[in-house]
């Protein structure tokens, strides 16, 4: 079957109907990404100067949080060595000051909410209401033009204004993104694939600070929404998770009473207690989006260690193990839609049926390829410019395994009463940057699905 033909018809259908999606509420994390493209020589010099032996210790095992410059440089090396993404909170002021002095090449919108707000509102023209924990002038300036709103209290009433018209002069929440390409070298280390290390010098998003407007006027804010996306819970710890998750539960109840479907963008959550607590709330969501590392981490807290290991054992990830894990997660929590994405293919397990689920995944894969290729997607027509990126050949055996096991046809099968949708993705060989591709995939697929219903 010709995937390219399915890709182009999915794009046309979503493009034609995306205007029908109502307002999307996005909560809770928005920040500024200060992106630094690493230079091998510069990094080696800094490591030598700081003390190579100490730095190398942290390249073996990540610290829980960053309290010194050697920990920062060691954590960057940890990511480079494995080609894996990691994110840590930077606690020490002197390390924050060091990072500021090291500088950046680009300032970009960051945080799942910020990235999704710019994509949905600024590119697709879908109106969004965003939670921005701190609105500094720098932060406000990173929002694109378009129907992007933040709530502002005026005379006790909520008014929706564009972030640049909020008039905020609050703090800047900065995350330093240290990006490296595939093959990047430092000493004897070489990165097996492109990725990044993130150091968050931000006390608001890392604690899931929720603004007073959202505490006190949530019902009014949610009134005009048709869909919602929740993200940013990943940095919570055993010490600070109770308050934010209690507020989240209240917000989910308000949204549930109004029949507003909510998507959870799950990100890698180090703390097991927090991971379990999030799982206990999953039944209140319509759906969840995750990658293989995140799905494996959930299987671990569900006591499915064998399955967790299987999810991390192969490249590309074994789709039968993924399907088993998704069935277990859906069975345990009652969540209606699970969207799994990995390097090379996506799967969606839904308790409802229809080709629109697969077509929304295709639209999302095209958007992801456009983001990887161009760095910034400026208009919905930029998305179609990724049509020339070839469909990943490694996804062929994945598709064959799914056909053999579940009788999958044209990317759709029925498994245990659920629908399983599959798409092979387009992989850009030399992506401009890796940050925000996951957010592009999840928000495009979720909103695309509701556009096509
Ligand atoms: P996350 O793992 O949440 O950061 O999301 C990353 C996702 O982006 C992966 O699961 C891939 O599906 C996708 N992705 C990563 N690199 C590329 C690339 N070069 N081209 C297209 N998609 C990519
Ligand atoms: C996390 C990071 C943020 C980054 C985002 C990309 O939320 O904290 O800096 O922009 O991931 O997905």
Coordinates of C-alpha atoms and ligand atoms in Angstrom, one line a residue:
X1 CA 0.0 0.0 0.0
X2 CA 1.2 3.5 -0.8
X3 CA 1.8 5.4 2.4
X4 CA 2.7 8.5 0.5
X5 CA -0.9 8.7 -1.0
X6 CA -2.3 8.2 2.5
X7 CA 0.0 11.0 3.8
X8 CA -1.1 13.5 1.3
X9 CA -4.8 12.8 1.6
X10 CA -4.6 12.9 5.5
X11 CA -2.8 16.3 5.2
X12 CA -5.5 17.8 2.9
X13 CA -8.3 16.5 5.1
X14 CA -6.8 17.9 8.3
X15 CA -5.9 21.2 6.7
X16 CA -9.4 21.6 5.4
X17 CA -11.1 20.9 8.7
X18 CA -8.7 22.2 11.4
X19 CA -10.7 25.4 11.6
X20 CA -13.6 23.4 13.1
X21 CA -11.7 22.6 16.3
X22 CA -12.8 25.0 19.1
X23 CA -10.5 26.6 21.7
X24 CA -7.8 24.4 23.2
X25 CA -6.8 24.9 26.9
X26 CA -3.0 24.3 27.5
X27 CA -1.6 23.9 31.0
X28 CA 0.9 24.1 32.7
X29 CA 4.5 24.6 31.6
X30 CA 5.9 27.5 29.5
X31 CA 9.5 28.7 29.6
X32 CA 12.3 30.2 27.5
X33 CA 14.7 27.8 25.9
X34 CA 18.2 29.2 25.6
X35 CA 19.7 26.9 22.9
X36 CA 23.4 26.4 22.7
X37 CA 24.8 24.2 19.9
X38 CA 27.8 22.6 21.6
X39 CA 31.3 23.0 20.2
X40 CA 33.6 20.0 21.0
X41 CA 36.8 22.0 21.6
X42 CA 35.1 24.6 23.8
X43 CA 33.5 21.8 25.9
X44 CA 36.8 20.0 26.3
X45 CA 38.5 23.2 27.4
X46 CA 35.8 23.8 30.0
X47 CA 36.1 20.3 31.3
X48 CA 39.9 20.4 31.6
X49 CA 39.6 23.7 33.4
X50 CA 37.0 22.5 35.8
X51 CA 38.7 19.2 36.6
X52 CA 38.4 16.3 34.2
X53 CA 38.3 13.5 36.8
X54 CA 35.4 14.9 38.7
X55 CA 33.4 15.7 35.6
X56 CA 33.9 12.2 34.3
X57 CA 32.3 10.7 37.4
X58 CA 29.0 12.4 36.6
X59 CA 29.2 11.2 33.0
X60 CA 28.7 7.7 34.5
X61 CA 25.7 8.5 36.6
X62 CA 23.4 11.5 36.5
X63 CA 23.1 13.4 39.8
X64 CA 19.5 14.0 41.1
X65 CA 19.9 17.8 40.5
X66 CA 22.8 20.1 39.5
X67 CA 24.6 21.7 42.4
X68 CA 28.0 22.4 40.8
X69 CA 29.7 23.1 37.4
X70 CA 31.4 19.7 37.3
X71 CA 27.9 18.1 37.7
X72 CA 26.7 20.3 34.8
X73 CA 29.5 19.4 32.5
X74 CA 29.3 15.7 33.5
X75 CA 25.6 15.5 32.9
X76 CA 26.1 17.0 29.4
X77 CA 28.7 14.3 28.7
X78 CA 26.2 11.6 30.1
X79 CA 23.8 12.7 27.3
X80 CA 26.4 12.9 24.6
X81 CA 27.8 9.4 25.4
X82 CA 24.4 7.8 25.1
X83 CA 22.7 10.0 22.5
X84 CA 20.0 10.4 25.1
X85 CA 17.9 13.3 26.3
X86 CA 18.0 14.3 29.9
X87 CA 16.8 17.2 32.0
X88 CA 17.8 18.3 35.4
X89 CA 17.0 21.2 37.7
X90 CA 19.9 23.5 38.4
X91 CA 19.9 24.5 42.0
X92 CA 23.1 26.4 42.6
X93 CA 23.3 30.1 41.8
X94 CA 27.0 29.9 40.9
X95 CA 26.2 27.2 38.3
X96 CA 23.3 29.3 36.9
X97 CA 25.7 32.3 36.6
X98 CA 28.3 30.1 34.8
X99 CA 25.6 28.9 32.4
X100 CA 24.5 32.5 31.7
X101 CA 28.2 33.4 31.0
X102 CA 28.6 30.5 28.7
X103 CA 25.7 31.9 26.7
X104 CA 23.4 30.7 24.0
X105 CA 23.0 30.8 20.2
X106 CA 19.2 31.2 20.1
X107 CA 16.3 32.0 22.4
X108 CA 13.3 30.0 21.6
X109 CA 9.8 29.3 23.0
X110 CA 10.0 26.4 25.4
X111 CA 7.9 24.1 27.6
X112 CA 5.2 21.9 26.2
X113 CA 2.5 24.6 26.6
X114 CA 4.6 27.3 24.9
X115 CA 5.6 25.1 22.0
X116 CA 2.0 23.8 21.5
X117 CA 0.5 27.3 21.8
X118 CA 2.8 28.6 19.0
X119 CA 2.1 25.6 16.8
X120 CA -1.7 25.3 17.3
X121 CA -2.4 29.1 17.6
X122 CA 0.4 30.6 15.6
X123 CA 0.6 28.1 12.8
X124 CA -2.7 26.2 12.6
X125 CA -4.9 29.1 13.6
X126 CA -6.6 27.0 16.3
X127 CA -7.4 29.3 19.3
X128 CA -5.6 28.4 22.5
X129 CA -5.6 29.6 26.1
X130 CA -2.2 29.0 27.7
X131 CA -1.0 28.8 31.2
X132 CA 2.3 30.8 31.5
X133 CA 3.7 30.6 35.0
X134 CA 5.7 33.8 34.6
X135 CA 5.2 36.4 31.9
X136 CA 8.3 38.4 31.5
X137 CA 8.7 40.7 28.5
X138 CA 11.2 38.2 27.0
X139 CA 8.7 35.3 27.4
X140 CA 5.8 37.3 25.9
X141 CA 7.9 38.3 22.9
X142 CA 8.4 34.6 22.0
X143 CA 4.7 34.0 21.3
X144 CA 3.7 34.1 17.7
X145 CA 0.9 36.3 16.4
X146 CA -2.4 34.5 16.2
X147 CA -5.3 33.5 18.4
X148 CA -3.1 32.8 21.5
X149 CA -4.6 34.0 24.8
X150 CA -3.7 34.2 28.5
X151 CA -6.3 35.0 31.2
X152 CA -5.9 38.4 32.8
X153 CA -7.9 39.6 35.7
X154 CA -9.6 43.0 35.3
X155 CA -12.0 44.1 38.0
X156 CA -12.3 40.6 39.3
X157 CA -13.3 39.3 35.8
X158 CA -11.2 37.1 33.5
X159 CA -10.3 38.7 30.2
X160 CA -8.5 36.7 27.5
X161 CA -5.6 38.7 26.0
X162 CA -2.6 37.9 23.7
X163 CA 0.5 37.3 26.0
X164 CA 2.1 40.5 24.5
X165 CA -0.9 42.5 25.7
X166 CA -0.8 41.1 29.2
X167 CA 1.7 43.8 30.3
X168 CA 3.7 41.3 32.4
X169 CA 7.0 42.1 33.9
X170 CA 7.5 38.9 35.8
X171 CA 10.5 36.6 36.0
X172 CA 12.2 34.8 33.0
X173 CA 12.2 31.0 33.4
X174 CA 15.2 29.9 31.4
X175 CA 16.1 26.4 30.4
X176 CA 19.5 26.0 28.8
X177 CA 19.4 23.4 26.0
X178 CA 22.8 21.9 25.1
X179 CA 22.3 20.4 21.6
X180 CA 24.7 18.1 19.8
X181 CA 24.5 16.4 16.4
X182 CA 25.0 12.7 15.7
X183 CA 28.8 11.9 15.7
X184 CA 29.6 14.8 18.0
X185 CA 33.0 14.2 19.7
X186 CA 34.4 15.2 23.1
X187 CA 37.6 13.4 24.2
X188 CA 36.9 9.7 23.4
X189 CA 33.1 10.0 23.5
X190 CA 31.1 10.1 20.4
X191 CA 27.3 10.7 20.2
X192 CA 25.5 7.8 18.6
X193 CA 22.6 10.1 17.6
X194 CA 21.6 13.8 17.9
X195 CA 20.0 14.9 21.1
X196 CA 20.2 17.4 24.0
X197 CA 20.8 17.9 27.7
X198 CA 18.6 20.4 29.4
X199 CA 19.5 22.4 32.6
X200 CA 16.5 24.1 34.0
X201 CA 17.3 27.3 35.9
X202 CA 13.7 27.8 36.7
X203 CA 11.9 27.5 40.1
X204 CA 8.3 27.9 38.7
X205 CA 7.8 25.2 36.0
X206 CA 9.9 22.7 38.0
X207 CA 7.5 23.0 41.0
X208 CA 4.4 23.2 38.7
X209 CA 3.6 26.7 40.0
X210 CA -0.1 27.4 39.1
X211 CA -1.1 31.1 38.7
X212 CA -3.8 32.6 40.9
X213 CA -6.0 33.2 37.9
X214 CA -6.1 29.5 37.3
X215 CA -6.6 28.7 41.0
X216 CA -9.4 31.1 41.5
X217 CA -11.2 31.3 38.1
X218 CA -10.7 28.0 36.5
X219 CA -14.4 27.4 35.7
X220 CA -14.6 30.7 33.9
X221 CA -11.3 30.0 32.0
X222 CA -12.4 26.5 31.0
X223 CA -15.9 27.7 29.9
X224 CA -15.0 28.4 26.3
X225 CA -12.6 25.5 25.8
X226 CA -13.5 22.4 23.6
X227 CA -10.3 20.5 24.2
X228 CA -7.4 20.5 26.7
X229 CA -3.8 19.4 27.0
X230 CA -2.0 18.9 30.3
X231 CA 1.8 18.7 30.5
X232 CA 4.8 19.7 32.7
X233 CA 4.3 17.3 35.6
X234 CA 7.7 15.6 35.0
X235 CA 9.9 17.5 37.4
X236 CA 7.7 17.0 40.4
X237 CA 9.2 15.1 43.4
X238 CA 7.9 13.2 46.4
X239 CA 8.4 16.4 48.4
X240 CA 6.3 18.8 46.2
X241 CA 3.8 16.8 44.1
X242 CA 0.8 16.7 46.4
X243 CA -0.4 20.3 45.9
X244 CA -0.1 20.5 42.1
X245 CA -1.7 17.1 41.6
X246 CA -4.6 18.1 43.9
X247 CA -5.2 21.2 41.8
X248 CA -4.9 19.1 38.6
X249 CA -7.6 16.7 39.9
X250 CA -9.9 19.7 40.6
X251 CA -9.2 21.0 37.1
X252 CA -9.9 17.6 35.5
X253 CA -13.2 17.3 37.4
X254 CA -14.3 20.7 36.0
X255 CA -13.3 19.7 32.5
X256 CA -14.9 16.3 32.9
X257 CA -18.2 17.8 34.0
X258 CA -18.2 19.9 30.8
X259 CA -17.3 16.8 28.6
X260 CA -14.0 18.4 27.5
X261 CA -11.6 15.7 26.3
X262 CA -8.1 16.1 28.0
X263 CA -4.8 14.8 26.6
X264 CA -1.9 14.2 29.0
X265 CA 1.5 14.7 27.5
X266 CA 3.5 12.4 29.7
X267 CA 7.2 13.2 29.9
X268 CA 9.9 11.1 31.6
X269 CA 9.2 11.4 35.3
X270 CA 12.1 10.4 37.4
X271 CA 10.3 10.1 40.7
X272 CA 8.5 6.8 41.1
X273 CA 6.0 8.1 43.7
X274 CA 5.0 10.9 41.3
X275 CA 4.8 8.5 38.4
X276 CA 2.4 6.3 40.3
X277 CA 0.3 9.3 41.4
X278 CA 0.0 10.4 37.8
X279 CA -1.1 6.9 36.8
X280 CA -3.9 7.1 39.4
X281 CA -5.2 10.2 37.6
X282 CA -5.0 8.7 34.1
X283 CA -8.6 7.5 34.1
X284 CA -9.7 11.1 34.2
X285 CA -8.0 11.8 30.9
X286 CA -9.3 11.1 27.4
X287 CA -5.8 10.1 26.3
X288 CA -2.1 10.1 26.9
X289 CA 1.0 10.6 24.6
X290 CA 4.3 8.9 25.3
X291 CA 7.6 7.4 23.9
X292 CA 9.2 4.0 24.6
X293 CA 11.3 5.2 27.6
X294 CA 8.2 6.7 29.1
X295 CA 6.0 3.6 28.4
X296 CA 8.7 1.3 29.9
X297 CA 8.8 3.6 33.0
X298 CA 5.1 3.1 33.5
X299 CA 5.3 -0.7 33.0
X300 CA 7.9 -0.7 35.8
X301 CA 5.6 0.9 38.3
X302 CA 2.8 -1.4 37.2
X303 CA 5.1 -4.3 38.2
X304 CA 5.7 -5.4 34.5
X305 CA 9.5 -5.4 34.6
X306 CA 9.8 -8.0 31.8
X307 CA 7.7 -6.0 29.5
X308 CA 9.6 -2.8 30.4
X309 CA 12.9 -4.5 29.4
X310 CA 11.4 -5.7 26.1
X311 CA 10.4 -2.1 25.2
X312 CA 14.0 -1.0 25.5
X313 CA 15.7 -4.0 23.9
X314 CA 15.2 -3.4 20.2
X315 CA 15.6 -0.7 17.6
X316 CA 13.1 -0.1 16.2
X317 CA 11.0 -1.0 19.3
X318 CA 9.1 -4.3 19.1
X319 CA 5.5 -3.2 18.2
X320 CA 4.0 -6.4 19.7
X321 CA 5.5 -5.5 23.1
X322 CA 4.3 -1.9 22.7
X323 CA 0.8 -3.2 22.0
X324 CA 0.8 -5.5 25.0
X325 CA 2.0 -2.6 27.2
X326 CA -0.7 -0.3 25.8
X327 CA -3.4 -2.9 26.4
X328 CA -2.3 -3.3 30.0
X329 CA -2.2 0.5 30.6
X330 CA -5.7 1.0 29.0
X331 CA -7.1 -2.0 31.0
X332 CA -5.7 -0.7 34.3
X333 CA -6.6 3.0 33.9
X334 CA -9.6 3.1 31.5
X335 CA -7.9 5.8 29.4
X336 CA -9.5 5.8 25.9
X337 CA -6.6 6.7 23.7
X338 CA -2.9 5.9 24.0
X339 CA -0.6 7.5 21.4
X340 CA 2.8 5.9 21.3
X341 CA 5.6 7.5 19.3
X342 CA 9.1 6.3 18.7
X343 CA 11.9 7.0 16.2
X344 CA 10.4 5.5 13.0
X345 CA 6.7 4.8 13.8
X346 CA 3.6 5.7 15.8
X347 CA 0.8 3.5 17.2
X348 CA -2.5 4.6 18.7
X349 CA -4.7 2.3 20.7
X350 CA -8.3 3.6 21.0
X351 CA -11.5 2.3 22.5
X352 CA -13.3 3.8 19.5
X353 CA -12.8 3.0 15.8
X354 CA -12.3 4.9 12.5
X355 CA -9.6 5.7 9.9
X356 CA -9.5 9.3 11.3
X357 CA -7.3 8.1 14.1
X358 CA -4.7 6.9 11.6
X359 CA -5.0 10.0 9.4
X360 CA -4.4 12.2 12.4
X361 CA -1.2 10.3 13.1
X362 CA -0.1 10.8 9.5
X363 CA -0.7 14.5 9.8
X364 CA 1.3 14.5 13.0
X365 CA 4.2 12.6 11.4
X366 CA 4.3 15.1 8.5
X367 CA 4.3 18.0 11.0
X368 CA 7.2 16.4 13.0
X369 CA 9.3 15.9 9.8
X370 CA 8.7 19.5 8.9
X371 CA 9.7 20.6 12.4
X372 CA 12.9 18.5 12.2
X373 CA 13.7 19.7 8.7
X374 CA 13.0 23.4 9.1
X375 CA 13.5 24.0 12.8
X376 CA 10.5 26.3 12.9
X377 CA 7.2 25.6 11.1
X378 CA 5.8 29.0 10.1
X379 CA 2.5 28.0 8.3
X380 CA 0.4 24.9 7.8
X381 CA 1.8 24.9 4.2
X382 CA 5.3 24.4 5.6
X383 CA 4.0 21.0 6.9
X384 CA 3.5 19.7 3.4
X385 CA 7.1 20.6 2.5
X386 CA 8.0 17.5 4.4
X387 CA 6.3 15.3 1.8
X388 CA 9.7 14.7 0.1
X389 CA 11.2 13.2 3.3
X390 CA 11.1 9.5 2.7
X391 CA 9.1 7.1 4.8
X392 CA 11.4 5.2 7.2
X393 CA 12.4 1.9 5.7
X394 CA 13.0 0.4 9.1
X395 CA 9.3 0.6 9.8
X396 CA 8.6 -2.1 7.1
X397 CA 9.4 -5.1 9.4
X398 CA 7.3 -3.4 12.1
X399 CA 4.3 -3.2 9.7
X400 CA 4.8 -6.9 8.7
X401 CA 4.9 -8.0 12.4
X402 CA 1.6 -6.2 13.1
X403 CA 0.0 -7.7 9.9
X404 CA 1.1 -11.2 11.0
X405 CA 0.1 -10.8 14.6
X406 CA -3.1 -8.8 14.4
X407 CA -4.1 -9.0 10.7
X408 CA -3.4 -5.3 10.3
X409 CA -4.4 -3.7 7.0
X410 CA -3.7 -0.2 5.8
X411 CA -2.4 0.6 9.3
X412 CA -5.6 -0.5 11.1
X413 CA -6.3 -3.6 13.2
X414 CA -8.7 -4.7 15.9
X415 CA -7.0 -6.1 19.1
X416 CA -9.0 -7.2 22.1
X417 CA -11.9 -4.9 21.3
X418 CA -9.7 -1.9 20.8
X419 CA -8.6 -0.3 17.5
X420 CA -4.8 -0.3 16.9
X421 CA -3.7 2.3 14.3
X422 CA -0.1 2.3 12.9
X423 CA 1.9 4.7 10.7
X424 CA 5.5 4.6 9.5
X425 CA 7.1 8.0 10.0
X426 CA 9.3 10.2 7.9
X427 CA 12.7 10.6 9.4
X428 CA 14.9 13.7 8.7
X429 CA 18.5 12.6 8.5
X430 CA 20.1 15.8 9.7
X431 CA 17.4 17.6 11.8
X432 CA 17.9 21.3 12.6
X433 CA 17.2 20.7 16.3
X434 CA 15.5 18.0 18.4
X435 CA 13.6 20.0 21.0
X436 CA 9.9 20.1 20.7
X437 CA 9.4 17.4 18.1
X438 CA 7.5 15.2 20.6
X439 CA 5.2 18.1 21.4
X440 CA 4.6 18.8 17.8
X441 CA 3.6 15.1 17.3
X442 CA 1.3 14.8 20.2
X443 CA -0.6 18.1 19.8
X444 CA -1.0 17.7 16.0
X445 CA -2.4 14.1 16.4
X446 CA -4.8 15.0 19.2
X447 CA -6.2 18.2 17.6
X448 CA -6.0 16.5 14.1
X449 CA -8.2 13.7 15.4
X450 CA -10.9 16.0 16.7
X451 CA -10.8 18.0 13.4
X452 CA -11.5 14.9 11.5
X453 CA -14.3 13.5 13.7
Ligands
LIG1 P1 10.4 12.7 22.5 O1 11.0 11.4 22.6 O2 9.1 12.9 23.3 O3 11.4 13.8 22.7 O4 10.0 12.9 21.0 C1 10.9 12.6 20.0 C2 10.1 12.0 18.9 O5 10.4 12.8 17.7 C3 10.6 10.6 18.5 O6 9.7 9.6 19.1 C4 10.4 10.6 17.0 O7 9.2 10.0 16.7 C5 10.5 12.0 16.6 N1 11.8 12.3 15.9 C6 13.0 12.5 16.5 N2 13.9 12.8 15.6 C7 13.3 12.9 14.4 C8 13.8 13.2 13.1 N3 15.0 13.4 12.8 N4 12.8 13.2 12.1 C9 11.5 13.0 12.4 N5 11.1 12.7 13.6 C10 11.9 12.6 14.6
LIG2 C1 10.6 20.3 28.6 C2 11.7 21.3 28.9 C3 11.6 22.5 27.9 C4 11.5 22.1 26.5 C5 10.4 21.0 26.3 C6 10.5 20.5 24.9 O1 9.4 20.9 28.9 O2 11.6 21.8 30.2 O3 12.7 23.4 28.1 O4 11.2 23.2 25.7 O5 10.6 20.0 27.2 O6 9.6 19.4 24.8

